Amino acid sequence: MRRLVLLPEEGLETSLGFPLREGTYLIGRSQGCDILIGDRSVSRRHARLTLTGADVQLFDLGSVNGTFVGGFRVDRTQISAGQCVRFGQAPFRLVWRLSDVASEPCEDEATDRRPSRCLAKEISGLTPAQRRVHALLLEGLSELQIARQLNVSANTVHTHVKAVYRQLDVNTRAQLLSRTITTIQQLTRSPGDSFPPM
């Protein structure tokens, strides 16, 4: 299932960004914000993001350092996947993700058998940059496409891909996809279900 994610650009400390569901999100430095950004250029209550279906509205809440979309300061605007958004000096990109399941919260890790929890444990040893590359690999992007999307060199992406493969004990993208699908099937299967072998 596709889901919109507010993904920090390279250099910000995060794992997989902020998955968005339908609703309203307060963005800022305050602990009461839905999307907490620990950058000093971000106001305590900086902006509000409202998601209704695929429609995403962004409202600046009178922040000191401004909210920018595509390099232009905005008070209120509609944004779409692929656009760059900057809160003060903190850059983000709104993207569609197929593989953001690992970022969902869990109430009880001991009994939670959702694929998201198992996948989160599998990638817990990866750096934030490696997790972003992992997510894009699962979407089917080539290393060159990943490099362009993350605005890094192809060599950097290749190094991250090798680290992801090493961490997950696979040698190819096909093995990575197979492992992920098998994990999801095993965890979503009811006791009487059977799946054809892959």
mmCIF file of C-alpha atoms in Angstrom:
data_model
loop_
_atom_site.group_PDB
_atom_site.id
_atom_site.type_symbol
_atom_site.label_atom_id
_atom_site.label_comp_id
_atom_site.label_asym_id
_atom_site.label_seq_id
_atom_site.Cartn_x
_atom_site.Cartn_y
_atom_site.Cartn_z
ATOM 1 C CA MET A 1 0.000 0.000 0.000
ATOM 2 C CA ARG A 2 1.305 3.445 -0.902
ATOM 3 C CA ARG A 3 1.506 6.115 1.764
ATOM 4 C CA LEU A 4 2.744 9.679 1.774
ATOM 5 C CA VAL A 5 5.849 10.276 3.887
ATOM 6 C CA LEU A 6 7.494 13.541 4.879
ATOM 7 C CA LEU A 7 11.128 12.531 4.441
ATOM 8 C CA PRO A 8 14.033 14.613 5.763
ATOM 9 C CA GLU A 9 16.691 15.406 3.209
ATOM 10 C CA GLU A 10 20.186 13.952 3.710
ATOM 11 C CA GLY A 11 21.893 15.174 6.855
ATOM 12 C CA LEU A 12 18.946 15.313 9.258
ATOM 13 C CA GLU A 13 18.779 12.736 12.044
ATOM 14 C CA THR A 14 15.827 10.415 11.485
ATOM 15 C CA SER A 15 15.108 6.870 10.445
ATOM 16 C CA LEU A 16 12.423 6.668 7.814
ATOM 17 C CA GLY A 17 10.715 10.037 7.981
ATOM 18 C CA PHE A 18 7.171 10.733 9.064
ATOM 19 C CA PRO A 19 4.459 8.491 7.540
ATOM 20 C CA LEU A 20 1.259 10.463 6.968
ATOM 21 C CA ARG A 21 -2.300 9.234 7.311
ATOM 22 C CA GLU A 22 -5.399 11.264 6.662
ATOM 23 C CA GLY A 23 -5.620 14.051 9.243
ATOM 24 C CA THR A 24 -3.901 17.177 10.515
ATOM 25 C CA TYR A 25 -0.304 17.384 11.755
ATOM 26 C CA LEU A 26 1.294 20.147 13.792
ATOM 27 C CA ILE A 27 4.945 20.626 12.810
ATOM 28 C CA GLY A 28 7.523 22.302 15.031
ATOM 29 C CA ARG A 29 10.078 22.093 17.845
ATOM 30 C CA SER A 30 7.563 21.820 20.692
ATOM 31 C CA GLN A 31 7.118 18.428 22.348
ATOM 32 C CA GLY A 32 3.381 18.709 21.655
ATOM 33 C CA CYS A 33 3.901 18.655 17.879
ATOM 34 C CA ASP A 34 2.905 15.657 15.772
ATOM 35 C CA ILE A 35 6.041 16.064 13.663
ATOM 36 C CA LEU A 36 8.859 17.101 15.954
ATOM 37 C CA ILE A 37 11.848 18.755 14.260
ATOM 38 C CA GLY A 38 14.802 19.455 16.517
ATOM 39 C CA ASP A 39 16.309 22.217 14.379
ATOM 40 C CA ARG A 40 16.723 25.632 16.057
ATOM 41 C CA SER A 41 15.550 27.423 12.903
ATOM 42 C CA VAL A 42 12.152 25.749 13.306
ATOM 43 C CA SER A 43 9.564 27.559 15.453
ATOM 44 C CA ARG A 44 7.903 25.793 18.369
ATOM 45 C CA ARG A 45 4.644 25.681 16.393
ATOM 46 C CA HIS A 46 5.930 26.215 12.881
ATOM 47 C CA ALA A 47 3.377 24.835 10.407
ATOM 48 C CA ARG A 48 0.300 22.660 9.982
ATOM 49 C CA LEU A 49 -0.072 19.930 7.363
ATOM 50 C CA THR A 50 -3.514 18.575 6.477
ATOM 51 C CA LEU A 51 -3.895 15.372 4.460
ATOM 52 C CA THR A 52 -7.265 14.497 2.918
ATOM 53 C CA GLY A 53 -6.950 11.585 0.488
ATOM 54 C CA ALA A 54 -4.114 12.591 -1.847
ATOM 55 C CA ASP A 55 -4.713 16.317 -1.184
ATOM 56 C CA VAL A 56 -2.042 17.846 1.067
ATOM 57 C CA GLN A 57 -2.422 21.407 2.372
ATOM 58 C CA LEU A 58 0.436 23.193 4.142
ATOM 59 C CA PHE A 59 -0.092 26.243 6.386
ATOM 60 C CA ASP A 60 2.657 28.349 7.952
ATOM 61 C CA LEU A 61 1.644 29.330 11.508
ATOM 62 C CA GLY A 62 3.456 32.673 11.582
ATOM 63 C CA SER A 63 6.882 31.091 11.981
ATOM 64 C CA VAL A 64 9.893 33.378 12.358
ATOM 65 C CA ASN A 65 12.062 31.688 9.712
ATOM 66 C CA GLY A 66 9.288 30.763 7.295
ATOM 67 C CA THR A 67 7.990 27.771 5.389
ATOM 68 C CA PHE A 68 9.212 27.292 1.824
ATOM 69 C CA VAL A 69 7.982 25.130 -1.051
ATOM 70 C CA GLY A 70 10.187 24.907 -4.112
ATOM 71 C CA GLY A 71 12.331 27.738 -2.743
ATOM 72 C CA PHE A 72 9.431 30.188 -2.306
ATOM 73 C CA ARG A 73 8.126 31.323 1.071
ATOM 74 C CA VAL A 74 4.476 30.353 1.539
ATOM 75 C CA ASP A 75 1.727 31.066 4.043
ATOM 76 C CA ARG A 76 -0.697 28.501 2.673
ATOM 77 C CA THR A 77 -0.348 26.152 -0.292
ATOM 78 C CA GLN A 78 -1.194 22.748 -1.669
ATOM 79 C CA ILE A 79 1.789 20.421 -2.031
ATOM 80 C CA SER A 80 2.227 17.118 -3.800
ATOM 81 C CA ALA A 81 4.583 14.155 -3.779
ATOM 82 C CA GLY A 82 8.072 14.991 -4.960
ATOM 83 C CA GLN A 83 8.054 18.591 -3.782
ATOM 84 C CA CYS A 84 10.737 19.976 -1.482
ATOM 85 C CA VAL A 85 9.475 21.685 1.670
ATOM 86 C CA ARG A 86 11.693 23.630 4.060
ATOM 87 C CA PHE A 87 10.717 24.563 7.614
ATOM 88 C CA GLY A 88 13.203 27.284 8.594
ATOM 89 C CA GLN A 89 16.488 25.667 7.540
ATOM 90 C CA ALA A 90 15.210 22.061 7.850
ATOM 91 C CA PRO A 91 14.647 20.575 4.362
ATOM 92 C CA PHE A 92 12.139 17.784 3.699
ATOM 93 C CA ARG A 93 10.602 16.100 0.683
ATOM 94 C CA LEU A 94 7.063 14.737 0.402
ATOM 95 C CA VAL A 95 7.239 11.290 -1.214
ATOM 96 C CA TRP A 96 5.123 8.201 -1.820
ATOM 97 C CA ARG A 97 6.480 5.131 -0.053
ATOM 98 C CA LEU A 98 5.673 1.456 -0.454
ATOM 99 C CA SER A 99 8.110 0.332 2.192
ATOM 100 C CA ASP A 100 7.566 2.658 5.128
ATOM 101 C CA VAL A 101 5.933 -0.092 7.186
ATOM 102 C CA ALA A 102 8.919 -0.248 9.532
ATOM 103 C CA SER A 103 8.182 3.185 10.964
ATOM 104 C CA GLU A 104 4.765 2.465 12.436
ATOM 105 C CA PRO A 105 4.552 2.597 16.232
ATOM 106 C CA CYS A 106 3.848 -0.514 18.241
ATOM 107 C CA GLU A 107 1.978 -0.736 21.529
ATOM 108 C CA ASP A 108 3.382 -4.097 22.649
ATOM 109 C CA GLU A 109 6.544 -5.261 20.923
ATOM 110 C CA ALA A 110 6.507 -8.637 22.657
ATOM 111 C CA THR A 111 3.191 -9.727 21.128
ATOM 112 C CA ASP A 112 3.075 -7.553 18.015
ATOM 113 C CA ARG A 113 3.533 -9.733 14.936
ATOM 114 C CA ARG A 114 2.780 -7.076 12.324
ATOM 115 C CA PRO A 115 5.176 -7.092 9.387
ATOM 116 C CA SER A 116 6.125 -3.546 10.339
ATOM 117 C CA ARG A 117 7.556 -4.664 13.686
ATOM 118 C CA CYS A 118 9.581 -7.538 12.254
ATOM 119 C CA LEU A 119 10.921 -5.413 9.397
ATOM 120 C CA ALA A 120 11.820 -2.663 11.865
ATOM 121 C CA LYS A 121 13.886 -5.145 13.863
ATOM 122 C CA GLU A 122 15.615 -6.395 10.701
ATOM 123 C CA ILE A 123 16.764 -2.925 9.689
ATOM 124 C CA SER A 124 17.487 -1.596 13.171
ATOM 125 C CA GLY A 125 21.238 -2.009 12.590
ATOM 126 C CA LEU A 126 21.198 0.268 9.550
ATOM 127 C CA THR A 127 22.104 3.949 9.646
ATOM 128 C CA PRO A 128 19.378 6.487 8.716
ATOM 129 C CA ALA A 129 20.949 6.936 5.258
ATOM 130 C CA GLN A 130 21.060 3.156 4.737
ATOM 131 C CA ARG A 131 17.398 2.892 5.788
ATOM 132 C CA ARG A 132 16.428 5.474 3.177
ATOM 133 C CA VAL A 133 18.334 3.517 0.527
ATOM 134 C CA HIS A 134 16.700 0.274 1.742
ATOM 135 C CA ALA A 135 13.230 1.815 1.408
ATOM 136 C CA LEU A 136 13.963 2.989 -2.135
ATOM 137 C CA LEU A 137 15.407 -0.408 -3.095
ATOM 138 C CA LEU A 138 12.141 -2.019 -2.029
ATOM 139 C CA GLU A 139 10.280 0.445 -4.268
ATOM 140 C CA GLY A 140 12.274 -0.861 -7.218
ATOM 141 C CA LEU A 141 14.435 2.191 -7.893
ATOM 142 C CA SER A 142 17.832 1.652 -9.490
ATOM 143 C CA GLU A 143 20.968 2.813 -7.686
ATOM 144 C CA LEU A 144 21.219 5.759 -10.092
ATOM 145 C CA GLN A 145 17.577 6.750 -9.444
ATOM 146 C CA ILE A 146 18.189 6.502 -5.696
ATOM 147 C CA ALA A 147 21.274 8.717 -6.024
ATOM 148 C CA ARG A 148 19.249 11.330 -7.911
ATOM 149 C CA GLN A 149 16.353 11.236 -5.451
ATOM 150 C CA LEU A 150 18.611 11.511 -2.394
ATOM 151 C CA ASN A 151 20.942 13.975 -4.118
ATOM 152 C CA VAL A 152 24.069 11.920 -3.379
ATOM 153 C CA SER A 153 26.668 10.237 -5.583
ATOM 154 C CA ALA A 154 26.060 6.836 -7.157
ATOM 155 C CA ASN A 155 29.164 5.575 -5.304
ATOM 156 C CA THR A 156 27.627 6.596 -1.967
ATOM 157 C CA VAL A 157 24.416 4.751 -2.827
ATOM 158 C CA HIS A 158 26.366 1.650 -3.915
ATOM 159 C CA THR A 159 28.242 1.668 -0.594
ATOM 160 C CA HIS A 160 24.907 1.889 1.276
ATOM 161 C CA VAL A 161 23.424 -0.920 -0.837
ATOM 162 C CA LYS A 162 26.377 -3.197 0.015
ATOM 163 C CA ALA A 163 25.921 -2.376 3.723
ATOM 164 C CA VAL A 164 22.174 -3.135 3.527
ATOM 165 C CA TYR A 165 22.845 -6.477 1.826
ATOM 166 C CA ARG A 166 25.497 -7.338 4.417
ATOM 167 C CA GLN A 167 23.207 -6.431 7.352
ATOM 168 C CA LEU A 168 20.288 -8.445 5.946
ATOM 169 C CA ASP A 169 22.501 -11.332 4.779
ATOM 170 C CA VAL A 170 21.503 -11.156 1.100
ATOM 171 C CA ASN A 171 23.558 -10.779 -2.075
ATOM 172 C CA THR A 172 21.087 -9.392 -4.604
ATOM 173 C CA ARG A 173 18.024 -7.163 -4.823
ATOM 174 C CA ALA A 174 15.959 -10.252 -5.736
ATOM 175 C CA GLN A 175 17.025 -11.923 -2.482
ATOM 176 C CA LEU A 176 16.199 -8.739 -0.562
ATOM 177 C CA LEU A 177 12.702 -8.585 -2.059
ATOM 178 C CA SER A 178 12.142 -12.314 -1.545
ATOM 179 C CA ARG A 179 13.204 -12.075 2.093
ATOM 180 C CA THR A 180 10.893 -9.119 2.715
ATOM 181 C CA ILE A 181 7.905 -10.798 1.037
ATOM 182 C CA THR A 182 8.536 -14.072 2.887
ATOM 183 C CA THR A 183 8.702 -12.208 6.219
ATOM 184 C CA ILE A 184 5.409 -10.446 5.524
ATOM 185 C CA GLN A 185 3.724 -13.680 4.409
ATOM 186 C CA GLN A 186 4.878 -15.559 7.508
ATOM 187 C CA LEU A 187 3.639 -12.860 9.839
ATOM 188 C CA THR A 188 0.293 -12.234 8.164
ATOM 189 C CA ARG A 189 -0.553 -15.904 7.719
ATOM 190 C CA SER A 190 -3.290 -17.392 9.872
ATOM 191 C CA PRO A 191 -2.635 -20.886 11.258
ATOM 192 C CA GLY A 192 -4.743 -22.582 8.531
ATOM 193 C CA ASP A 193 -3.485 -20.482 5.619
ATOM 194 C CA SER A 194 -1.049 -21.764 3.059
ATOM 195 C CA PHE A 195 0.893 -19.805 0.480
ATOM 196 C CA PRO A 196 2.483 -21.179 -2.649
ATOM 197 C CA PRO A 197 6.268 -21.446 -2.384
ATOM 198 C CA MET A 198 8.240 -18.601 -3.938
#
